Tab-separated table of C-alpha atoms in Angstrom:
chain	number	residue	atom	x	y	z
A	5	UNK	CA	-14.873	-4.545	-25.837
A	6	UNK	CA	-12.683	-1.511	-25.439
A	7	UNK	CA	-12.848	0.838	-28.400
A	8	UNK	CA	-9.430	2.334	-29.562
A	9	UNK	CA	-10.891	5.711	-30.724
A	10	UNK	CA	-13.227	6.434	-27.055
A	11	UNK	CA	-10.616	8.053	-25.518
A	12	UNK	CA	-9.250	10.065	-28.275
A	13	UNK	CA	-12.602	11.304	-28.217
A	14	UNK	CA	-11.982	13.199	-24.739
A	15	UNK	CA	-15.262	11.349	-23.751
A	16	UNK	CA	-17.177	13.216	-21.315
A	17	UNK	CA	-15.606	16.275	-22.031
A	18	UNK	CA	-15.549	17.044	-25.453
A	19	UNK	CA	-17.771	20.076	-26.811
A	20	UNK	CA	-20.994	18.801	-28.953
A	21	UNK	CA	-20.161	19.030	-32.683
A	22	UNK	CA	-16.336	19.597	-32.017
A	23	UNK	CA	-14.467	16.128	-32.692
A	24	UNK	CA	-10.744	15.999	-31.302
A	25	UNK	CA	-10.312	15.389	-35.226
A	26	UNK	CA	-11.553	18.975	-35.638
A	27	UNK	CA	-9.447	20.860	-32.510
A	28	UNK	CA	-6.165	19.150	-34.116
A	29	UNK	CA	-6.932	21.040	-37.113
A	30	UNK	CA	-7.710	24.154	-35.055
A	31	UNK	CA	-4.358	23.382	-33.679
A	32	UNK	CA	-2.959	23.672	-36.788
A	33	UNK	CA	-4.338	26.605	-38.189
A	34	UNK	CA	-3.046	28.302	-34.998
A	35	UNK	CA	0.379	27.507	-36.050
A	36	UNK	CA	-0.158	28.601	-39.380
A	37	UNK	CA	-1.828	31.946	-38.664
A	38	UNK	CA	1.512	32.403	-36.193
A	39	UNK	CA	3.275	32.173	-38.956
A	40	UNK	CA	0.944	34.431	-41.244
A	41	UNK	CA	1.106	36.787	-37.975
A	42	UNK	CA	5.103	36.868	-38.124
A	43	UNK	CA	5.404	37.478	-41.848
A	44	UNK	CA	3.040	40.590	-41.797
A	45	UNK	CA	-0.041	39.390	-43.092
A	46	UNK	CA	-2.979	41.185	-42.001
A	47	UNK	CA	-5.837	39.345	-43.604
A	48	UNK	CA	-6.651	36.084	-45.584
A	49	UNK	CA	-8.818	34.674	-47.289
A	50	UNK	CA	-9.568	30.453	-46.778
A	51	UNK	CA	-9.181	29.676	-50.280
A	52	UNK	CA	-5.571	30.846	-49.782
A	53	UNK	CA	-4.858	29.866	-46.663
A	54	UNK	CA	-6.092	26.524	-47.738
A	55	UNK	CA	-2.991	26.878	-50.873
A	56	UNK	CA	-0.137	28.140	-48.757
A	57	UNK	CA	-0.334	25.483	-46.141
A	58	UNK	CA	-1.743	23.056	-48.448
A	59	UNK	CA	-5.022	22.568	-46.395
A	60	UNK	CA	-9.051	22.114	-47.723
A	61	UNK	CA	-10.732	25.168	-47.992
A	62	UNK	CA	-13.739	23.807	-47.684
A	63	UNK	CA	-12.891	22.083	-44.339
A	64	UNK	CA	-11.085	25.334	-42.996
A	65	UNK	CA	-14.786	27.372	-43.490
A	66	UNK	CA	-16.637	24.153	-41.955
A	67	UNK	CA	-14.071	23.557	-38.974
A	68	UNK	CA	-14.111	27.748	-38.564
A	69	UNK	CA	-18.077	27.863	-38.043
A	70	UNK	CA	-17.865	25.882	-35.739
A	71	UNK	CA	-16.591	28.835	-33.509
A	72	UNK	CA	-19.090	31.183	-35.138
A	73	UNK	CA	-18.873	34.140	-37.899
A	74	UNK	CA	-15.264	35.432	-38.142
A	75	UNK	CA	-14.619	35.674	-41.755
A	76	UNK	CA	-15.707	38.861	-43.179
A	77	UNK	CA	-17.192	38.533	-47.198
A	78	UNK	CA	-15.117	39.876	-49.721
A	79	UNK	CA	-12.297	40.479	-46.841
A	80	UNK	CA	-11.701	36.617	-45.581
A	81	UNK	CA	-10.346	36.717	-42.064
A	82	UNK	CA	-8.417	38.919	-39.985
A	83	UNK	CA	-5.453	37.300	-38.887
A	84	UNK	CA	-4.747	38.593	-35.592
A	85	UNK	CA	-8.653	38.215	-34.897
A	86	UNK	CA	-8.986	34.698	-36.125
A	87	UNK	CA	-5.675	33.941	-33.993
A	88	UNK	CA	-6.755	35.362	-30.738
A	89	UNK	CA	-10.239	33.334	-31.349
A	90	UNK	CA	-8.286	30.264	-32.491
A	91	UNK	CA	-6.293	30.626	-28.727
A	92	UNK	CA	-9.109	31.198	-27.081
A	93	UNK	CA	-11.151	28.185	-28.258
A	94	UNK	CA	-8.553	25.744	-27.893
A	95	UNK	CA	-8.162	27.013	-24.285
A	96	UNK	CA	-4.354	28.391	-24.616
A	97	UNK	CA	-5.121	32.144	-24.068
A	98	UNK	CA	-3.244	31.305	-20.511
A	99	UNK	CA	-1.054	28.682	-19.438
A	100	UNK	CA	-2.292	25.288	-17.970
A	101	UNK	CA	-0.041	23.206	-15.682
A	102	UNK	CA	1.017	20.346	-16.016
A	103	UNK	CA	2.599	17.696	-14.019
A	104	UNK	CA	4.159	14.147	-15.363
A	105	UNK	CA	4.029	10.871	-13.749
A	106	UNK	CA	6.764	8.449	-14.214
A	107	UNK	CA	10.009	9.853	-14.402
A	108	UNK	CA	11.821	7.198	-16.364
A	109	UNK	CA	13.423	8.036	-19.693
A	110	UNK	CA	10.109	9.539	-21.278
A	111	UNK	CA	8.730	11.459	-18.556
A	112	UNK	CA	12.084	13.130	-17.931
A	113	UNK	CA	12.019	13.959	-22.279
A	114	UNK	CA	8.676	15.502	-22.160
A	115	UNK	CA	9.133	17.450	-18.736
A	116	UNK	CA	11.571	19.159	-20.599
A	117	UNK	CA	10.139	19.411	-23.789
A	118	UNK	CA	10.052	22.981	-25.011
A	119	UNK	CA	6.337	22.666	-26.958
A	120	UNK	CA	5.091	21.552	-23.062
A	121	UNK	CA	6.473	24.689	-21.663
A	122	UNK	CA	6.041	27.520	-24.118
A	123	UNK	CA	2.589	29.042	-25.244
A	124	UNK	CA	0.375	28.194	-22.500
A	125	UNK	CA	1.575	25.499	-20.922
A	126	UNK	CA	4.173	24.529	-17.937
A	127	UNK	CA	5.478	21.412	-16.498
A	128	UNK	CA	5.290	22.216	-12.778
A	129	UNK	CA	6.048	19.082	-11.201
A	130	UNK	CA	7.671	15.523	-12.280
A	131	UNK	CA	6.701	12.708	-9.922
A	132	UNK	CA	7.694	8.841	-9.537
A	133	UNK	CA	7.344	6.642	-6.865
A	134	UNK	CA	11.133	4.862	-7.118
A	135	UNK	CA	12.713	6.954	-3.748
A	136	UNK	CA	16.047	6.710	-5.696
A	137	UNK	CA	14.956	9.389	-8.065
A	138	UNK	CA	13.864	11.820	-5.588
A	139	UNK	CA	15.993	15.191	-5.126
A	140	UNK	CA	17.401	14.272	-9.044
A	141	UNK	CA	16.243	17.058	-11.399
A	142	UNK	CA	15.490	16.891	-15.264
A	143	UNK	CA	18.625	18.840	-17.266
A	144	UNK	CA	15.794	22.213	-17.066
A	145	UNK	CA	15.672	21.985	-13.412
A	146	UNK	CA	12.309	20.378	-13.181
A	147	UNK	CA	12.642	18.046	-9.581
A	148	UNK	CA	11.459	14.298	-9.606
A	149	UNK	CA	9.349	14.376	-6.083
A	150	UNK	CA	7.594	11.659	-4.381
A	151	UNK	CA	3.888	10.476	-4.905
A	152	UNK	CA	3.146	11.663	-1.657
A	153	UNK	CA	3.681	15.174	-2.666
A	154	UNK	CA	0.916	14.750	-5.659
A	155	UNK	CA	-1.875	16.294	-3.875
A	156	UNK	CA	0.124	19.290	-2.641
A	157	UNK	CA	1.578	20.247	-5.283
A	158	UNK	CA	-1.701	19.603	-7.860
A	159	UNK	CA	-3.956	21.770	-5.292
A	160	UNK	CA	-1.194	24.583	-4.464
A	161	UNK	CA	-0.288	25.293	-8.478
A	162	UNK	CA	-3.686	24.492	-9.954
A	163	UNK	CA	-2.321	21.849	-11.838
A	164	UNK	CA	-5.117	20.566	-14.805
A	165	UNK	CA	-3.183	17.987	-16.512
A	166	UNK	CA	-1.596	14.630	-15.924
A	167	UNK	CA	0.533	13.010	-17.955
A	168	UNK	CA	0.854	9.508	-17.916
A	169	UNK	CA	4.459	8.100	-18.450
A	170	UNK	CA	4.667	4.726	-16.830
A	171	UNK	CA	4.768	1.217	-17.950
A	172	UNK	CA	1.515	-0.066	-19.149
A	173	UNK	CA	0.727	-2.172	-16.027
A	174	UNK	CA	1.220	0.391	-13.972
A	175	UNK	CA	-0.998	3.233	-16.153
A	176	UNK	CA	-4.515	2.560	-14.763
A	177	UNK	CA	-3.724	2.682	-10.961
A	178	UNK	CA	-1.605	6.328	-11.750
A	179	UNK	CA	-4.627	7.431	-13.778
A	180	UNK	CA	-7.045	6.934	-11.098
A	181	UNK	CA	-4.999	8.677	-8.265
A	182	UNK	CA	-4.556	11.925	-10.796
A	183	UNK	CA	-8.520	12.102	-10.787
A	184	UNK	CA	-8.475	11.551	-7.250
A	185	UNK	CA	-6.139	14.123	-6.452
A	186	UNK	CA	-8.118	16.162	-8.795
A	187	UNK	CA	-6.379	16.925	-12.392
A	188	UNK	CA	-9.157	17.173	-15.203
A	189	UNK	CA	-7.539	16.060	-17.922
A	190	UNK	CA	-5.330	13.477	-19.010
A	191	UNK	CA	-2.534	12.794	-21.493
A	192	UNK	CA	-1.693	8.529	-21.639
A	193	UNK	CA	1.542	7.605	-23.324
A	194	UNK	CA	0.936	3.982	-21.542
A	195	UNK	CA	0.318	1.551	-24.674
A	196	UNK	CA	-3.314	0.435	-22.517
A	197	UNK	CA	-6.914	1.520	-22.626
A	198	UNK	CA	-7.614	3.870	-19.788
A	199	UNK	CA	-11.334	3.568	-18.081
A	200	UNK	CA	-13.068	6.401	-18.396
A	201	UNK	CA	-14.041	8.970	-15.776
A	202	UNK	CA	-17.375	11.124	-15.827
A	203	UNK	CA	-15.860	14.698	-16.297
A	204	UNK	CA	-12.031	13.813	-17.048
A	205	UNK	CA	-10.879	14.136	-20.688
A	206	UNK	CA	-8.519	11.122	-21.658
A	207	UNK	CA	-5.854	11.295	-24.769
A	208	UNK	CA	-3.909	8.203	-24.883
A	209	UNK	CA	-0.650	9.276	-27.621
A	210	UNK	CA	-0.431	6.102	-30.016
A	211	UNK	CA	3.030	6.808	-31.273
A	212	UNK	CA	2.739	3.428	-33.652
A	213	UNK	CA	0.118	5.643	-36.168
A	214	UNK	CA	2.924	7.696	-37.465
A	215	UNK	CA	5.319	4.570	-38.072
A	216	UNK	CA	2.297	3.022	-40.205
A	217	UNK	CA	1.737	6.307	-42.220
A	218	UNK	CA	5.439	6.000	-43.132
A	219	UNK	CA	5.127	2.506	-44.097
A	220	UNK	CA	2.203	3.268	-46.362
A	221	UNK	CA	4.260	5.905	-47.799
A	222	UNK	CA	7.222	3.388	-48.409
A	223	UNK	CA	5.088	0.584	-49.584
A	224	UNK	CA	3.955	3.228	-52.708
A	225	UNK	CA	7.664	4.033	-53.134
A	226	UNK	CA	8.767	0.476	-53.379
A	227	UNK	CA	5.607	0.288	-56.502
A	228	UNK	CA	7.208	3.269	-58.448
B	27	UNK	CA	7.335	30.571	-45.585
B	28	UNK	CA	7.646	26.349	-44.502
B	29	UNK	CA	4.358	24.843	-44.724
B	30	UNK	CA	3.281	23.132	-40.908
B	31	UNK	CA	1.441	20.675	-43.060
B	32	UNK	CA	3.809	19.772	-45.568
B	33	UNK	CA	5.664	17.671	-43.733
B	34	UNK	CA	2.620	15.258	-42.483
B	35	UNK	CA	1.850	15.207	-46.133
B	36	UNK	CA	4.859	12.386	-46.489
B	37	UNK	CA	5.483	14.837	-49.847
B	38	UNK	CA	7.451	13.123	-52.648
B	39	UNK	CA	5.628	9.401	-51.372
B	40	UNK	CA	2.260	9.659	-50.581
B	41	UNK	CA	0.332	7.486	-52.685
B	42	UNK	CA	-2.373	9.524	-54.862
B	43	UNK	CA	-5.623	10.085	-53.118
B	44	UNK	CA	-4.833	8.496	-50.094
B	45	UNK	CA	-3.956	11.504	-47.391
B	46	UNK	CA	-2.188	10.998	-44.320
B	47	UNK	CA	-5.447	11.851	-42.178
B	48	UNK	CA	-6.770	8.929	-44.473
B	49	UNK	CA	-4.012	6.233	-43.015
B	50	UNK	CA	-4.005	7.235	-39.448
B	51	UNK	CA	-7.839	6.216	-40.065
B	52	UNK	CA	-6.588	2.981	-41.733
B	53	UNK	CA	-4.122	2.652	-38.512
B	54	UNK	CA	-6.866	2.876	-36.444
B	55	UNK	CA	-9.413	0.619	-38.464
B	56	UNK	CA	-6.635	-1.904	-38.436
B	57	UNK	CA	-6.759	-2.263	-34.276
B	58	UNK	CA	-10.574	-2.434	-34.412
B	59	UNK	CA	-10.502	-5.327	-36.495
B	60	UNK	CA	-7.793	-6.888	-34.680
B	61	UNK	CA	-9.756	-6.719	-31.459
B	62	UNK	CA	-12.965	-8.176	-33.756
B	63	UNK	CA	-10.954	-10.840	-34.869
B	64	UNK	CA	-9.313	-11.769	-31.378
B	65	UNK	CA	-13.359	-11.555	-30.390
B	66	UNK	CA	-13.940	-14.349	-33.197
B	67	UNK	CA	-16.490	-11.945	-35.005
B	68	UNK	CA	-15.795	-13.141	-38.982
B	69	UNK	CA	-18.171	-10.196	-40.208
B	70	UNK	CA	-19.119	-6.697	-39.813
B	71	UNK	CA	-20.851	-4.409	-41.707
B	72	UNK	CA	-19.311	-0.813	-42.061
B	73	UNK	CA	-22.537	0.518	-39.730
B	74	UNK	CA	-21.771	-2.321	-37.046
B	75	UNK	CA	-18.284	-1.385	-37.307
B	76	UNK	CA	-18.800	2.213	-37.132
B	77	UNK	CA	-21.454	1.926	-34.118
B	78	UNK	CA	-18.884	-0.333	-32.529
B	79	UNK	CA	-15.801	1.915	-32.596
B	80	UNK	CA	-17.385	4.848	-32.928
B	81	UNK	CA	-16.336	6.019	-35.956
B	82	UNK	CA	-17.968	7.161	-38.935
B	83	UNK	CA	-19.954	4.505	-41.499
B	84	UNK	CA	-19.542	7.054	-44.415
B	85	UNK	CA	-15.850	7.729	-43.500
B	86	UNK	CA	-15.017	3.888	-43.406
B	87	UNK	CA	-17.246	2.735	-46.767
B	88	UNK	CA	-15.183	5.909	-48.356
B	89	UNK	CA	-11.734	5.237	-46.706
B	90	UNK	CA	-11.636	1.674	-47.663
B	91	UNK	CA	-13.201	1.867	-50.993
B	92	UNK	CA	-9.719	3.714	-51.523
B	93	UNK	CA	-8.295	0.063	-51.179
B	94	UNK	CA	-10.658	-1.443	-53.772
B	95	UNK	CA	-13.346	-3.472	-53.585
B	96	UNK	CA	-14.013	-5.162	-50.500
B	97	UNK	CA	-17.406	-5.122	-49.070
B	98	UNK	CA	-19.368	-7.879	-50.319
B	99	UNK	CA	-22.958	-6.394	-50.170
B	100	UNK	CA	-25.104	-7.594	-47.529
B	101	UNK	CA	-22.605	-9.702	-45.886
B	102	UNK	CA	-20.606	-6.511	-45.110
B	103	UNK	CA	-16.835	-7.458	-44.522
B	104	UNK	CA	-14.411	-10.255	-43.913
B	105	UNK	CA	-12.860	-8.926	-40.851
B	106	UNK	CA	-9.879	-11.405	-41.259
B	107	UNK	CA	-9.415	-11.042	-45.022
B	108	UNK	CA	-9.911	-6.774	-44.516
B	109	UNK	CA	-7.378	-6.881	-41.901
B	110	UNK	CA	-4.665	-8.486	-44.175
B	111	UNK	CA	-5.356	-6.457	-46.139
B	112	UNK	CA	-5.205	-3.197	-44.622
B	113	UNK	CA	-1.881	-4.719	-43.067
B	114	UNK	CA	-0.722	-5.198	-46.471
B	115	UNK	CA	-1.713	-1.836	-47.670
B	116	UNK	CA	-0.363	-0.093	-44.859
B	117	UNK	CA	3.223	-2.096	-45.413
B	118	UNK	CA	3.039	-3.575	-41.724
B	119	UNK	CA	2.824	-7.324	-42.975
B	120	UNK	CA	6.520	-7.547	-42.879
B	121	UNK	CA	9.101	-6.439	-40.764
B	122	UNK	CA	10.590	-3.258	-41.557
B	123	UNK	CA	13.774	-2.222	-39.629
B	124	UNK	CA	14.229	1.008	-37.855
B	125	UNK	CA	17.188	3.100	-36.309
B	126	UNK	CA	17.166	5.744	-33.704
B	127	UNK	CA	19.432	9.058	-34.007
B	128	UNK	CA	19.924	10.604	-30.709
B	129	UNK	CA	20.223	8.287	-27.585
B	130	UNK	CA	19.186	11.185	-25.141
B	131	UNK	CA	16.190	10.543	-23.358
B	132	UNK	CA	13.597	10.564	-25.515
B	133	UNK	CA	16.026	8.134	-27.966
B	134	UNK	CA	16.098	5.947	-25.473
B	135	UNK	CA	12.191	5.750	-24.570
B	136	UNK	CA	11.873	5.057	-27.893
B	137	UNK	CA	14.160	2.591	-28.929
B	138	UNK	CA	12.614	0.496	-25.764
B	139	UNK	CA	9.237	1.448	-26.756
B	140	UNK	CA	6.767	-1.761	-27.466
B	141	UNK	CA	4.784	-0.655	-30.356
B	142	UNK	CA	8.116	0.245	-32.160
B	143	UNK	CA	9.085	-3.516	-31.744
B	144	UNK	CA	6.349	-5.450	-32.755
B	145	UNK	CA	3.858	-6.827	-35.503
B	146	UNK	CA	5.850	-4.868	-38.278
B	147	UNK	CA	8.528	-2.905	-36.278
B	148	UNK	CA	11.933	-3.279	-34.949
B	149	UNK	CA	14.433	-0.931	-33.752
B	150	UNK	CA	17.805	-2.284	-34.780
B	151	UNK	CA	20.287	0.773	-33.804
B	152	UNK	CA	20.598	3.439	-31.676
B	153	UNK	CA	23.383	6.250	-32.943
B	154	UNK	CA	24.883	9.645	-30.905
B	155	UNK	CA	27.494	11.673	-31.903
B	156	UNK	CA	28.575	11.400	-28.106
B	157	UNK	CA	31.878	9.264	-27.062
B	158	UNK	CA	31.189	8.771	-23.413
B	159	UNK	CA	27.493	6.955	-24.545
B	160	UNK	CA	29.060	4.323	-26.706
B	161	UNK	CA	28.922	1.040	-25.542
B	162	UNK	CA	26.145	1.653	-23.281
B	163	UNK	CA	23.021	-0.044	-24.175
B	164	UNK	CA	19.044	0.965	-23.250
B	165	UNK	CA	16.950	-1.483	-20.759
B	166	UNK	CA	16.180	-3.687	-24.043
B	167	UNK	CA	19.459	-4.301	-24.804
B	168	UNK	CA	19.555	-2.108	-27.673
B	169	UNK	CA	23.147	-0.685	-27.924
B	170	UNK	CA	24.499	2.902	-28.170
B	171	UNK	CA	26.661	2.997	-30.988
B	172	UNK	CA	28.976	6.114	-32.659
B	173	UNK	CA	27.648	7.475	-35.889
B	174	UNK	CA	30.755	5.995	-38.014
B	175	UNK	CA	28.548	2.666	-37.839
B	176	UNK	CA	25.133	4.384	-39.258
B	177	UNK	CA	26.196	3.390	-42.790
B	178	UNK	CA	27.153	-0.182	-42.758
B	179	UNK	CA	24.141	-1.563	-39.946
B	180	UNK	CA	22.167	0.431	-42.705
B	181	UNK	CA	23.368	-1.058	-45.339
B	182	UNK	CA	23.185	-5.010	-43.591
B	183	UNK	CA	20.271	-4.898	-41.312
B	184	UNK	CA	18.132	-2.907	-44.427
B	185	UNK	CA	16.701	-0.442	-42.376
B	186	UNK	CA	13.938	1.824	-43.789
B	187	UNK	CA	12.742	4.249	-41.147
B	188	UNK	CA	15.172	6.658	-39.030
B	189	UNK	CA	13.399	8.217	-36.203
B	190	UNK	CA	15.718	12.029	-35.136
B	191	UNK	CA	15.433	12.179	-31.389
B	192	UNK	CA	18.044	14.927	-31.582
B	193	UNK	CA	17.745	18.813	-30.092
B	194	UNK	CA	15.854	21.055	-32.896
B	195	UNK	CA	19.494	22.864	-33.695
B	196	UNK	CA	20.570	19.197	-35.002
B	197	UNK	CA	18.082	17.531	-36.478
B	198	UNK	CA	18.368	19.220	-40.187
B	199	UNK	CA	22.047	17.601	-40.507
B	200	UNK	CA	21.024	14.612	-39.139
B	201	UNK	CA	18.116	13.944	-41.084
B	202	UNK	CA	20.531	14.826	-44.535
B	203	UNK	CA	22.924	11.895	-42.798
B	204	UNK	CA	19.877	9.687	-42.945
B	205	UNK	CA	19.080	10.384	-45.994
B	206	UNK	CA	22.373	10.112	-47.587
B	207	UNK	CA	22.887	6.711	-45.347
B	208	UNK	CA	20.321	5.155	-47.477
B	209	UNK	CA	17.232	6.068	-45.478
B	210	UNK	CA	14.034	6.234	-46.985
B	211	UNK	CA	11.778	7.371	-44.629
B	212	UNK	CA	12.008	9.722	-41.918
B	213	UNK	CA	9.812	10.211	-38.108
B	214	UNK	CA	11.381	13.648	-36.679
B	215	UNK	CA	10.581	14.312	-33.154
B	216	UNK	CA	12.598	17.473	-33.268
B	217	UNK	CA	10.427	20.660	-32.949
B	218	UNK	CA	11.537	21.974	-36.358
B	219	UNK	CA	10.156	21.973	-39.829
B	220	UNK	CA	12.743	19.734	-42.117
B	221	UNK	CA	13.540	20.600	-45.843
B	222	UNK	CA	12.240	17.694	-48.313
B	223	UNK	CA	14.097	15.522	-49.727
B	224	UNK	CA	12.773	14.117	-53.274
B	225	UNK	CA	11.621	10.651	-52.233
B	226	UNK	CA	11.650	10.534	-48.938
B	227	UNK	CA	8.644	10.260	-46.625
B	228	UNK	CA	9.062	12.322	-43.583
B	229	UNK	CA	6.633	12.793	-40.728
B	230	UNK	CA	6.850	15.433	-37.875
B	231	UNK	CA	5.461	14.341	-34.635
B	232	UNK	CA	3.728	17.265	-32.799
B	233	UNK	CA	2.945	16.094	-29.161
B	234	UNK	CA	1.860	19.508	-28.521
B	235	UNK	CA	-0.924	19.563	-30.596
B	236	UNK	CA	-2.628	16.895	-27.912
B	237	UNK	CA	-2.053	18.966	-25.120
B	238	UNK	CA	-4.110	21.706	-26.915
B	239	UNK	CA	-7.404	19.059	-28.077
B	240	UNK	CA	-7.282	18.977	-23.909
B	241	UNK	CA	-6.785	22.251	-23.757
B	242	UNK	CA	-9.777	22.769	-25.916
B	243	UNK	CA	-11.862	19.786	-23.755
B	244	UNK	CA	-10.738	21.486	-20.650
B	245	UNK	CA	-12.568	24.917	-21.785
B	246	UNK	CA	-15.755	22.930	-22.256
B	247	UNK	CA	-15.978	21.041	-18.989
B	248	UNK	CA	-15.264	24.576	-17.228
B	249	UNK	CA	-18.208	26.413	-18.919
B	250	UNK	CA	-20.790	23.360	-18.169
């Protein structure tokens, strides 16, 4: 039986002690130290980092050990330190490339999606294998090229990671030829379990969570 | 300074010691036990469960005990009676209706996607300020339709959840035309941090914070 939680795990690939739980926190604390960064503040402590972005304190120190000692007693962190550290860990201190597979009405709204371009990341290459695409462009300019082109253009601009963004009975067979062609890490917006790969770290995107958070939330709004 | 967290915290809705890292756990648990039930397993025990999915035994004996009593001890649990009712708690054991602002592409992914039309979901509208759309409809059938209409198919179809699929610059005025339309819960896929709204749930999706866990699992596998 599949399990639903294997591949958020970045089997194979994730570092011991770190659960993808734990670098999406990271993630956010690297957003909120931007901010911190951008307002002028120089150094903070967890306890208050954990009250202006209404965080755990507690969790912030535990999920910050993780990457060794970088608060200071009596001082907390530096901000621009912790930041830099924060970048570094999560692997964003340069940019990755990206390219996107399936170039249908989601692949061509995250090839141009600013957070996959900014910050250490780049879409470099859209691909599909419909030859009535090819030679259109996404709105940014980003061509739609044939599958034939995958290797080339993966080897030439060091591409790391693949992003699925085809129908679901169509996601395993793309998956495979990404490894094959050598891209180490994958991002699956197919609704289907991927097989795993020794060495490739697989996030499938399960869009449906955040629709059943909000119906929690509504179902306690209905009881007041 | 606008909190990165506040938003995911479903402020003004969330029930009292539930957190939203609590029901995207709950989401999760939910598809285990729906692939144990399809299995024909009747019971598990929160260690079988946890070995199973890989999860955490603690975490789930914790999570659920949230929900009440529903271990029975040494039997473990009723997979069929703990998945209605973690369907039940989550809201997903009815129908609620959703619309779509924005019929770019991303909108239009959406409004087509499959796990925002089933067991719980439906996508009833899809609005844009833009003439030359109207009339159109997505591969589902799903029609474009001009924001003079948001009101009323609110008002008749009872639609809870309004997903913005708008450009960042937008998505502030169109969330406040939810809101106003009767909308009581809000998924914003617009890279900007929304103002709350006193009883409204709203949820941010942040699609770049997977890119950076693979970010993070793509340091490790270089350093091995």
């Amino acid at each position: 039986m599949p399990s639903p939680l294997k591949e958020r795990r970045t089997s194979g690939a994730a570092r011991d002690g770190v659960s993808e739980f734990t670098t999406e926190r990271l993630s956010i604390y690297l957003r909120c130290l931007a901010q911190l960064e951008a307002a002028g503040v120089t150094t903070i402590s967890s306890a208050k980092l954990a009250e202006r972005f209404h965080l755990n304190s507690a969790q912030i120190r535990k999920d910050l050990a993780c990457l060794g000692e970088l608060g200071i007693r009596g001082v907390g962190y530096r901000v621009a330190d912790l930041r830099s550290h924060l970048a570094q860990a999560l692997g964003v201190d340069r940019t990755r490339k990206i390219i996107i597979f399936g170039a249908g009405n989601l692949g061509i709204a995250l090839a141009d999606h600013r957070g996959f371009n900014i910050d250490g990341f780049e879409v470099v290459g859209l691909f599909d294998d419909d030859d009535a695409k090819h030679g259109r462009s996404t709105r940014n300019g980003i061509p739609i090229q044939p599958v034939d082109r995958l290797e080339a253009v993966i080897a030439s601009e060091r591409v790391e990671i693949g992003i699925i963004a085809v129908p679901a009975p169509a996601a395993q067979e793309v998956c495979d030829l990404l490894v094959d062609a050598g891209i180490a890490a994958i991002l699956n917006f197919a609704p289907v379990q991927l097989r795993q790969r020794e060495g490739v770290a697989v996030t499938s995107v399960d869009l449906r969570i955040n629709l059943e958070s909000l119906s929690f939330a509504l179902t306690s709004v209905r009881k007041d």
